[in-house]
Coordinates of C-alpha atoms and ligand atoms in Angstrom, one line a residue:
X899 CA 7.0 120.7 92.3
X900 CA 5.1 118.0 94.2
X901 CA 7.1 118.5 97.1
X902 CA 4.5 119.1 100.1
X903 CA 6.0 121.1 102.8
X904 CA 6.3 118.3 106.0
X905 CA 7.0 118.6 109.5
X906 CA 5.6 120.8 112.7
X907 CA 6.4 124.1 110.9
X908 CA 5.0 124.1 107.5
X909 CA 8.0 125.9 105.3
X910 CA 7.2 127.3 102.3
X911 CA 9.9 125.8 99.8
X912 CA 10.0 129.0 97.4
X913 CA 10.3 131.7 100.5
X914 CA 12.5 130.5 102.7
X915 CA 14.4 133.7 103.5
X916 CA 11.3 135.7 103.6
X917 CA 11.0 137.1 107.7
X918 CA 14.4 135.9 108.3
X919 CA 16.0 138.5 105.9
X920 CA 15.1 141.8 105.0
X921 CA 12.9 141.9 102.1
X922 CA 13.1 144.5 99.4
X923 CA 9.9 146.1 97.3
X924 CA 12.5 149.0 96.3
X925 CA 15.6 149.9 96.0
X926 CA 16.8 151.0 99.5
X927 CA 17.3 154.0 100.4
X928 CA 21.0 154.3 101.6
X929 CA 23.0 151.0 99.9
X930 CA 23.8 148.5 102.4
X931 CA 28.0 147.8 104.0
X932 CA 29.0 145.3 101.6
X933 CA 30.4 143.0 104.0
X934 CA 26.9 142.9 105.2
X935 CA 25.4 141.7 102.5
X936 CA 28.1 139.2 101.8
X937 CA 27.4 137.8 105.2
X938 CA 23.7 137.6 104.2
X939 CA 24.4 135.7 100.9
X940 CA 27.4 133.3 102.1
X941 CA 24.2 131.9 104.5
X942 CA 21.5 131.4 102.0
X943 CA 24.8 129.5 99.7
X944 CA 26.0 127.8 103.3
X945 CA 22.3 126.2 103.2
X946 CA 21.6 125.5 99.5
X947 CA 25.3 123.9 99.2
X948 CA 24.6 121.8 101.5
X949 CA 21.7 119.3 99.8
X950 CA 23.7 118.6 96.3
X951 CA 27.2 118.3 99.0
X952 CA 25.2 115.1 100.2
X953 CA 25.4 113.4 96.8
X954 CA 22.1 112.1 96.9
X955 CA 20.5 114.8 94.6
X956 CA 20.1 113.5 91.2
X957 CA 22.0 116.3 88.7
X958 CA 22.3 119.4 89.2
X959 CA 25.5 120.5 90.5
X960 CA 27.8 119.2 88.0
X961 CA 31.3 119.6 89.5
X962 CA 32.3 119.1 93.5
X963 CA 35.1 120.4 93.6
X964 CA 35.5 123.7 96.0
X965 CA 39.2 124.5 94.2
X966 CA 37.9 124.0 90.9
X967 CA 34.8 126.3 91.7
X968 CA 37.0 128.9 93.4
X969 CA 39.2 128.7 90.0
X970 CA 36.4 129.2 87.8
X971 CA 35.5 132.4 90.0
X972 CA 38.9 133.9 89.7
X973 CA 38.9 133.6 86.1
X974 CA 35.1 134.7 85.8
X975 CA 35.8 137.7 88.0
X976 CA 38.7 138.9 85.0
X977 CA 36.5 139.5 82.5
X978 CA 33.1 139.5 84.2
X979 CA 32.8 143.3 83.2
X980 CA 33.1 142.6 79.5
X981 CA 30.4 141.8 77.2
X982 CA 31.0 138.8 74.4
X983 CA 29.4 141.1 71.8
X984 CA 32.3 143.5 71.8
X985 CA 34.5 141.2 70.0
X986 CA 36.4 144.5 69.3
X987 CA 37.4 146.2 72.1
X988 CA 37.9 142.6 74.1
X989 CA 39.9 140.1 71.8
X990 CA 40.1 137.8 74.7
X991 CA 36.7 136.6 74.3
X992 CA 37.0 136.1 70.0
X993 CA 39.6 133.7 71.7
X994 CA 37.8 132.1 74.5
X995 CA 34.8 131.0 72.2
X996 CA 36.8 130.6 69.0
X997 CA 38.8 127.8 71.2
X998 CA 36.0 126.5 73.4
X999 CA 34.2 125.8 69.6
X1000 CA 37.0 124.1 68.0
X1001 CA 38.0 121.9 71.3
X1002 CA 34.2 120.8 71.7
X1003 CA 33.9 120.5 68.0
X1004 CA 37.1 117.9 67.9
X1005 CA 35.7 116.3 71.3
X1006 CA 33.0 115.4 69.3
X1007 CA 34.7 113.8 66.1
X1008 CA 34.5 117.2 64.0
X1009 CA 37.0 116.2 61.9
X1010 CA 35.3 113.4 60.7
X1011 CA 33.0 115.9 58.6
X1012 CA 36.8 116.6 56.4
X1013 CA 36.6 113.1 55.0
X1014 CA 32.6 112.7 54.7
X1015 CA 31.1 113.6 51.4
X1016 CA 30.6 116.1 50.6
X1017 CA 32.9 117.2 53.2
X1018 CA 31.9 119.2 56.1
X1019 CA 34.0 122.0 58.2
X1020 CA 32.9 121.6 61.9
X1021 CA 31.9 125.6 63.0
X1022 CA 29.3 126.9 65.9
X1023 CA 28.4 129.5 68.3
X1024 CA 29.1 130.2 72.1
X1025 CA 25.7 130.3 73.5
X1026 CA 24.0 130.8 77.2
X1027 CA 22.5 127.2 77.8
X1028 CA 21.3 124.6 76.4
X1029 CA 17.9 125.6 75.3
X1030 CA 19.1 128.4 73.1
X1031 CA 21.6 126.3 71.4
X1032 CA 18.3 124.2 70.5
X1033 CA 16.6 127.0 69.8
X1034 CA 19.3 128.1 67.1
X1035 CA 19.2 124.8 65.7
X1036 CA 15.7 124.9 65.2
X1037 CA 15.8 128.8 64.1
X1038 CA 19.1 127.1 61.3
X1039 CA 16.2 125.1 59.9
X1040 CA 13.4 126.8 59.5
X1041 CA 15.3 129.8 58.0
X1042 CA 17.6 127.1 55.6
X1043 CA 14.5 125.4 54.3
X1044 CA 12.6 128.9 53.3
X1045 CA 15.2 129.8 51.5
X1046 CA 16.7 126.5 50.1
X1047 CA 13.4 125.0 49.6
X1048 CA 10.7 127.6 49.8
X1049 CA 9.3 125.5 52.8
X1050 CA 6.9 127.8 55.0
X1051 CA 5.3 125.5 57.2
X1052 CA 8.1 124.2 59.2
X1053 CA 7.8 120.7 60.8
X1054 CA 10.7 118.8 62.6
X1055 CA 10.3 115.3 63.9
X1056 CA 11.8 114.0 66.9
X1057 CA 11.5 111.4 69.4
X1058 CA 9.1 112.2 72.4
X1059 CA 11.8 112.0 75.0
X1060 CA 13.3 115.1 73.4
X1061 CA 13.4 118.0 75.4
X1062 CA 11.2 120.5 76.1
X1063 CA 13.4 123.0 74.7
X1064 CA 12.8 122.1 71.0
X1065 CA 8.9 122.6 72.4
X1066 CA 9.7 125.9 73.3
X1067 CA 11.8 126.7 70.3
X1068 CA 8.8 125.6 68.0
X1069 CA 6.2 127.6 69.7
X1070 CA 9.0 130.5 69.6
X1071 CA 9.9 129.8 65.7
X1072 CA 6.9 128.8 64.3
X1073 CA 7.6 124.9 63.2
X1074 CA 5.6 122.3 64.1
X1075 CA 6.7 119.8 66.3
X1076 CA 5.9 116.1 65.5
X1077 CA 6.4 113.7 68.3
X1078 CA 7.2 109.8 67.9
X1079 CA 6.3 107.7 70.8
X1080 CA 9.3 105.6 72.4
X1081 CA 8.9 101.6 72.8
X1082 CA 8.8 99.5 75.7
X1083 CA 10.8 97.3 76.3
X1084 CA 14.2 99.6 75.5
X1085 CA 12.3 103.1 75.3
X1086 CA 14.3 104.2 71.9
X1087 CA 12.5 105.5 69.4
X1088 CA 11.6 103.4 66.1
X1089 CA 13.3 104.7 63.3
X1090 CA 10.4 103.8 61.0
X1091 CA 8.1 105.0 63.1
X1092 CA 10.4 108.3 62.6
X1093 CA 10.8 107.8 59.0
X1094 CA 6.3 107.6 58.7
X1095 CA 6.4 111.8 59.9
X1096 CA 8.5 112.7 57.9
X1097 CA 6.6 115.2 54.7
X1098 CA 7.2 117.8 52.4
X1099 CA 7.5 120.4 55.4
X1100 CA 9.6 118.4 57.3
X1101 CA 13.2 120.6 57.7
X1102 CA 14.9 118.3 60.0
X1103 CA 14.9 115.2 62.7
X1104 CA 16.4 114.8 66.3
X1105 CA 17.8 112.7 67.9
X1106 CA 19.2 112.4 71.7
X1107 CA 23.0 111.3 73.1
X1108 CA 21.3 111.1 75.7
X1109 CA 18.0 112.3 76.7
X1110 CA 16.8 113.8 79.7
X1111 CA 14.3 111.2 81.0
X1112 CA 16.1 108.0 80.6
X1113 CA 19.8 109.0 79.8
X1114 CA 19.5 106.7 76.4
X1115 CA 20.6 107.3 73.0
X1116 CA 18.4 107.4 70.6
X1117 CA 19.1 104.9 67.4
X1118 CA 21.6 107.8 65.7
X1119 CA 23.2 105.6 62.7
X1120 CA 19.5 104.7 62.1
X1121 CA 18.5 108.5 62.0
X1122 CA 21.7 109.6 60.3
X1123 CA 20.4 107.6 57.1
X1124 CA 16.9 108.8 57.0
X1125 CA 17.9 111.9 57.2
X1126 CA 20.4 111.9 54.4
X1127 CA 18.1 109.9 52.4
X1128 CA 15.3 112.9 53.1
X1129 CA 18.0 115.7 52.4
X1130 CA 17.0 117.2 55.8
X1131 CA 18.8 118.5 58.7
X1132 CA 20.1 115.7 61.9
X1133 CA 20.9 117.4 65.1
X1134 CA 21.8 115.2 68.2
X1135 CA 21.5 116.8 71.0
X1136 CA 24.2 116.2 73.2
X1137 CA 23.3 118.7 76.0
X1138 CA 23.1 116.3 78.9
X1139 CA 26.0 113.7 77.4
X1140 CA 27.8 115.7 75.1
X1141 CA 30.0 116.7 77.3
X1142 CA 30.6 112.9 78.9
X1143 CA 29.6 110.3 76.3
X1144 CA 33.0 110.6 74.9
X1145 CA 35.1 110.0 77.5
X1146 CA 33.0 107.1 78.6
X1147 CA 33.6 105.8 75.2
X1148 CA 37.3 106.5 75.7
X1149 CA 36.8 105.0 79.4
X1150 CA 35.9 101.6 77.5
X1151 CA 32.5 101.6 77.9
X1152 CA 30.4 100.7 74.8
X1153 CA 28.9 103.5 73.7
X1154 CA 27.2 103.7 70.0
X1155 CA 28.3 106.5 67.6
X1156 CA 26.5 109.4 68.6
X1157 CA 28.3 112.7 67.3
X1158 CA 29.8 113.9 63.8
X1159 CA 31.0 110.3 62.7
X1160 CA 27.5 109.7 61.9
X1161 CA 27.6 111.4 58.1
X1162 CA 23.8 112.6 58.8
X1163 CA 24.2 115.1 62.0
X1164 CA 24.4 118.1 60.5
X1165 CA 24.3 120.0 64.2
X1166 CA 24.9 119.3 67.6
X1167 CA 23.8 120.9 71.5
X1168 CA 26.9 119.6 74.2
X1169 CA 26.5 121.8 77.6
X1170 CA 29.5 123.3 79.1
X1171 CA 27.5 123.8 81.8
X1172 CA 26.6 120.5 82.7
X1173 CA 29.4 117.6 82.4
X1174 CA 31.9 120.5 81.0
X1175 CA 32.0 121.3 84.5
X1176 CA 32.3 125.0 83.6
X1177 CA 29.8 127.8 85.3
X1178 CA 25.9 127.8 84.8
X1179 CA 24.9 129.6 81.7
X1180 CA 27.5 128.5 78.8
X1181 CA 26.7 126.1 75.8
X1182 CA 27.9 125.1 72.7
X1183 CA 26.1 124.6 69.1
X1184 CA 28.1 123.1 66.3
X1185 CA 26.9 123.2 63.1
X1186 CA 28.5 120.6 60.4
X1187 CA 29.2 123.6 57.4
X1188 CA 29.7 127.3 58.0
X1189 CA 27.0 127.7 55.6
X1190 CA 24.5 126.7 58.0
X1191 CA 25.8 129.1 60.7
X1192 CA 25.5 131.7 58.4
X1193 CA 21.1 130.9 58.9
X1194 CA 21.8 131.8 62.8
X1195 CA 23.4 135.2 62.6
X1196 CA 21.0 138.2 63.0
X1197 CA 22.3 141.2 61.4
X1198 CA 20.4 144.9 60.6
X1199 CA 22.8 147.0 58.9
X1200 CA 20.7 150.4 59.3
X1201 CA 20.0 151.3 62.2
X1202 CA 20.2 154.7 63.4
X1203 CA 22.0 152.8 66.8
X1204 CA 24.6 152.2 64.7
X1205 CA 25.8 148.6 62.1
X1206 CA 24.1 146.0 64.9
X1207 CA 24.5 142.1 64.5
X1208 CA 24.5 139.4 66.7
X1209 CA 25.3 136.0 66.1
X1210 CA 23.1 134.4 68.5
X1211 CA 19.5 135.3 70.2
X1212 CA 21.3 137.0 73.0
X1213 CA 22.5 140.6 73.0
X1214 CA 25.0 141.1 75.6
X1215 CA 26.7 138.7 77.4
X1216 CA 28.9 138.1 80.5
X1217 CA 32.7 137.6 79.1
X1218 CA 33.2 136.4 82.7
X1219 CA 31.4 133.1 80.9
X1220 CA 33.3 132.8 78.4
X1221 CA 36.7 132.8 79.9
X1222 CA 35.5 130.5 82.6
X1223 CA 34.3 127.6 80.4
X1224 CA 37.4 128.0 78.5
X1225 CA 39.2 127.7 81.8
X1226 CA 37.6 124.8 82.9
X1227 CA 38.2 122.6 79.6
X1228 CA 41.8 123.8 79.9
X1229 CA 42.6 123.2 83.1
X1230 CA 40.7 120.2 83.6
X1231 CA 42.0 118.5 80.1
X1232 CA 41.7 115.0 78.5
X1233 CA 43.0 113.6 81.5
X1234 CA 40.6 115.6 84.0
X1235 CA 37.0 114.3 81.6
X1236 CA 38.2 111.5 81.3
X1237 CA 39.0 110.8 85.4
X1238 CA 35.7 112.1 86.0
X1239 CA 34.0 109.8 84.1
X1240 CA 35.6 107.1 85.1
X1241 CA 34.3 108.1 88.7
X1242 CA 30.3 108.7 87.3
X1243 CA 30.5 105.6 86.4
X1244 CA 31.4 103.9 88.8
X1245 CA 29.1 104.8 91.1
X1246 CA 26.4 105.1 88.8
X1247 CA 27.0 101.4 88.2
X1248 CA 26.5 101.2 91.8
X1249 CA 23.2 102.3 91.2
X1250 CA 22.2 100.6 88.8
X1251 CA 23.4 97.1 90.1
X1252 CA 21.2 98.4 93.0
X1253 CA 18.0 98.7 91.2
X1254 CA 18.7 95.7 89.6
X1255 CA 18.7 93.6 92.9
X1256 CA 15.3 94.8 93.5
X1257 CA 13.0 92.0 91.6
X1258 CA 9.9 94.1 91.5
X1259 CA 11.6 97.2 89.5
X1260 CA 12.9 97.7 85.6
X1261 CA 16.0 99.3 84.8
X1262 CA 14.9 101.2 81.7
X1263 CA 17.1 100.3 78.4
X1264 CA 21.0 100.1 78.6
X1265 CA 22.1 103.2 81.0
X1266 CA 25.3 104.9 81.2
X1267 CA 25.8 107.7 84.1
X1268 CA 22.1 108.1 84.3
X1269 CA 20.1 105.4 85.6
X1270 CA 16.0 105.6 85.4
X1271 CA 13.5 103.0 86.6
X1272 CA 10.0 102.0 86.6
X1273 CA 7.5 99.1 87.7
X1274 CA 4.7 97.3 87.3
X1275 CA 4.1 96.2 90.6
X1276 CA 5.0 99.0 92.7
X1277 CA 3.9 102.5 92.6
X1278 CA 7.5 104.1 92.0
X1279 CA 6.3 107.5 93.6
X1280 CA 6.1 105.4 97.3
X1281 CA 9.6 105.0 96.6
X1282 CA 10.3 108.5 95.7
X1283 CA 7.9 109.8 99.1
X1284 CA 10.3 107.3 101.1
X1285 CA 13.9 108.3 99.6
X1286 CA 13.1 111.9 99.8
X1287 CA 13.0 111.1 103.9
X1288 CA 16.5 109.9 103.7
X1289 CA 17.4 112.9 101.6
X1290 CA 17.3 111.4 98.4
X1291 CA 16.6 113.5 95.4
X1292 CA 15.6 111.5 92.2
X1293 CA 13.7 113.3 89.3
X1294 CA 9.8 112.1 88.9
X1295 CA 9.2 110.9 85.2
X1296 CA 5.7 110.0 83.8
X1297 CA 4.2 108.5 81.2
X1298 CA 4.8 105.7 82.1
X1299 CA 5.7 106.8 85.8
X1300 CA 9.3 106.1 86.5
X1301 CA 12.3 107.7 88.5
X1302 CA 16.2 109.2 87.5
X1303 CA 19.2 109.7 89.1
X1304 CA 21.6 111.1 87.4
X1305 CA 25.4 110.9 88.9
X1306 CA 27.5 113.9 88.4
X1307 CA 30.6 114.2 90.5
X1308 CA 29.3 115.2 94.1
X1309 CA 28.0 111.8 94.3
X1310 CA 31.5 110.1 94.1
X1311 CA 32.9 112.0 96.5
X1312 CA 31.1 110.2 99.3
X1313 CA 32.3 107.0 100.8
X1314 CA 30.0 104.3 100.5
X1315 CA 27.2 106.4 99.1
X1316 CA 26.4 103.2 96.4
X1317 CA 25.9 101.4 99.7
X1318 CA 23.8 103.7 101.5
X1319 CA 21.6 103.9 98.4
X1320 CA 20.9 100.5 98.2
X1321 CA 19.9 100.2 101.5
X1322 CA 17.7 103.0 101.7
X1323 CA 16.1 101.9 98.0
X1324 CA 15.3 98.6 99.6
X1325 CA 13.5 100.0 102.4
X1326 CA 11.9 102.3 99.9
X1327 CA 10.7 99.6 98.4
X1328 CA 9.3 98.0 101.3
X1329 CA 7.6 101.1 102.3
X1330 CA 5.8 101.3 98.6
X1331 CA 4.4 97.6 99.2
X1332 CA 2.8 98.7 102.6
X1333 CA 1.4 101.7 101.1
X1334 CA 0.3 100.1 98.2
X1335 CA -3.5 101.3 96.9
X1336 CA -2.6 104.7 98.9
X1337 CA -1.8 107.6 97.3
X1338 CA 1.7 108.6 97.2
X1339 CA 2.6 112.4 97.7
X1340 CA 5.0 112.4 95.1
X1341 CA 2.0 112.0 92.2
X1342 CA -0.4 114.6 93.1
X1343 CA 0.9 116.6 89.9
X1344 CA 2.1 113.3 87.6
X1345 CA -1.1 112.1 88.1
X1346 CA -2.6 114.8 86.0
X1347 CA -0.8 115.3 83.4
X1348 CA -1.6 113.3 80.1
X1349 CA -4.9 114.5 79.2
X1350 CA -6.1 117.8 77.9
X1351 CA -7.8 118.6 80.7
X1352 CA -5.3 117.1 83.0
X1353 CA -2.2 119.2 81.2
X1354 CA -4.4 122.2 81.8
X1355 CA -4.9 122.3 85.0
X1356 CA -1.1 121.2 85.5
X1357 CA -0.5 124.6 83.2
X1358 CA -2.6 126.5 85.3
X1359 CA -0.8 125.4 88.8
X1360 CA 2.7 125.6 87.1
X1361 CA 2.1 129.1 86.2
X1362 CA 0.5 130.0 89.0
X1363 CA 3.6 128.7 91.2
X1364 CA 5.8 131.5 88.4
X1365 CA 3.5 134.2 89.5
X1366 CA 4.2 133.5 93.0
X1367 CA 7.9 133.2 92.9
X1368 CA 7.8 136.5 91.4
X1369 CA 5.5 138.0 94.0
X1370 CA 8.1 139.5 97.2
Ligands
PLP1203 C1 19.6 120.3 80.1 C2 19.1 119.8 78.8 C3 18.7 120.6 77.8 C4 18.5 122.1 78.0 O1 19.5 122.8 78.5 P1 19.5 124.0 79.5 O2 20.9 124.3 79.6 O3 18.7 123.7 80.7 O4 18.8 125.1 78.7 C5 18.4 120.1 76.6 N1 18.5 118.7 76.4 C6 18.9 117.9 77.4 C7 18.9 116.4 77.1 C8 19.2 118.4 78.6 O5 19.5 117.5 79.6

């Protein structure tokens, strides 16, 4: 967002293709030679492949490998016709998510619900991404406590750091969302601070393995008990680290209990399209009893359309989805997470150790494969205006101002890219004390935010900049 076009030519970052390509207002009159237009497309890929190919752009692309992209486009192409809702006609895909549910649900220590009392039986849903996996959660909850509890005013507490999506899924739903600051010096949330929110209305609590601004995990075992002492929902969401956490667990690294060990998580978010290396738009929400699935299903019996039901917000879907996720946790197995994370790690130790050479900036709390850091002497955004000369991408945090960089795999297929990062992060930094007092570029939006005036003007730019991606 706070990138400012630079250079002689002043490019506009959301039109690129616009005068270069023909743009279309309507349907055309005669289709176009389809070999023409996959010339025109391989281009626009050629260019955009090339940035996250660099490995210096934080996230993202998840996977790097070209075979194992190619793989999950033969087995997308299959089935990319069918629709997940016709369970019916298409059996494949009752097997694709039955399977991709059960292997995600014993990834994350399912059967540890069997032996928890009283004893839980590990279910969920296929769904398109990670937000709508929250947004069921949240949609579980407020529907379980009307009609458990007669509860009609909704409120779930969760940790600031949470993401967005339960933001969304709140203003969607109707529930309240009560945030609870995080504490320097480790950012985690404080349990008791946690425990203070929670009322009569309150349905559930989150918690993060790990969350989106600093990679951390929030104090789970901690939130596990107060939410068993409450009698109210837990769900962890594993979006960003569901999907990883356990293999660099099984890698060695310490990593606290984050999944359905902890008796309290009653549901859980893990992205297949993020460290399950699968395709974009695939996710996974686990519930810890069949019972609370039951609260997600939508089903209207008469309609003059026919018996319709659908068991998650979405009506039809791409099979194509389906059976590539299920593909890639097949053919990339135990073995294949677990090599990967190895890898992450090891260069996001890299970056770490990096950051951690520089006196003047703060490695924020105990990272795993996302690092995030801040200071109090420097302004961090210099850093970011420098790295993005050298290509870097990190993500801009705020409040307190601070930057990511998450690894996924494209950055450990360069050679010496640790290396490269260091060097250009200590010239960053030297850049951010010359500049110091000035401005940097990178803030002109982070500065705003914060304030009520500040967050609406940010909300009258952001959707402004919608408006204008929209416009041809
Ligand atoms: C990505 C992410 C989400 C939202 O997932 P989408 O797939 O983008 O909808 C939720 N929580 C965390 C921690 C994430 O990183």
């Amino acid at each position: 967002m706070s990138d400012k076009p630079t250079g002689e030519k002043p490019k506009d970052p959301f039109k690129p293709y616009k005068g270069r390509f023909e743009t279309y207002g309507r349907i055309p009159e005669k289709g176009r030679q389809p070999d023409d237009i996959i010339e025109e497309l391989s281009v626009m890929a050629k260019e955009e492949d090339a940035a996250w190919k660099s490995g210096k752009i934080s996230g993202t692309y998840y996977h790097a490998g070209e075979a194992h992209r190619a793989f999950l486009n033969k087995t997308f192409s299959f089935f990319s016709h069918i629709n997940t809702i016709q369970f019916d006609l298409c059996p494949s895909m009752a097997r694709f998510e039955s399977e991709i549910i059960s292997m995600t649900a014993a990834m994350l220590h399912g059967d540890a619900a069997k032996d928890q009392h009283p004893p839980g039986e590990v279910c969920g849903t296929v769904t398109s991404g990670g937000s709508e996996s929250i947004a069921m959660a949240v949609k579980v909850y407020r529907d379980q406590a009307r009609a458990e509890k007669g509860i009609m005013a909704p409120e779930i507490v969760m940790p600031k750091t949470a993401h967005p999506a339960f933001n969304k899924a709140g203003e969607y739903f109707g529930v309240k969302m009560v945030t609870v600051p995080v504490d320097l010096p480790d950012f985690r949330v404080d349990p008791k601070a946690v425990a203070a929110k929670i009322n009569a209305n309150t349905v559930a609590v989150v918690g993060s393995a790990g969350n989106y601004p600093y990679g951390l995990i929030d104090p789970l075992e901690e939130l596990s008990e107060l939410a068993l002492h409450h009698d109210i929902g837990f769900h962890v969401d594993g979006c960003l680290g569901g999907f990883i956490l356990p293999w660099i667990e099984k890698a060695g690294y310490p990593v606290p209990p984050f999944d359905f060990r902890l008796p309290g998580v009653t549901s859980m978010s893990a992205d297949t399209h993020k460290f399950g290396y699968a395709l974009k738009g695939t996710s996974v929400v686990l519930y810890r009893h069949p019972d609370l699935r039951r609260y997600q299903y939508f089903t209207f019996p008469d309609w003059p359309g026919g018996i319709y039901a659908s068991p998650t917000s979405a009506g039809s879907r791409s099979g194509g989805l389906s059976a590539a996720t299920w593909s890639s946790m097949v053919s990339l197995g135990e073995s294949g997470y677990l090599a990967a994370a190895r890898e992450i790690m090891r260069v996001a130790r890299e970056i770490r150790g990096a950051i951690e050479s520089i006196e003047e900036l703060i490695v924020i709390g105990e990272p795993t494969f996302l690092v995030s850091f801040r200071s109090e002497i420097l302004d961090v955004f210099h850093i970011n205006d420098f790295m993005k000369t050298k290509g870097w991408r990190f993500n801009c945090l705020q409040l307190p101002p601070a930057l990511h960089f998450c690894v996924t795999l494209p950055q450990t297929r360069v050679t010496g890219l640790g290396e490269q990062f260091k060097d250009d992060l200590a010239e960053g930094v030297s850049y951010a004390k010359q500049n110091a007092g000035t401005p940097a570029q990178s803030s002109a939006l982070y500065g705003l935010a914060g304030t009520v005036d500040g967050n609406q003007q940010v909300t009258e730019l952001l959707c402004g900049v919608f408006d204008y991606m929209y416009s041809i």
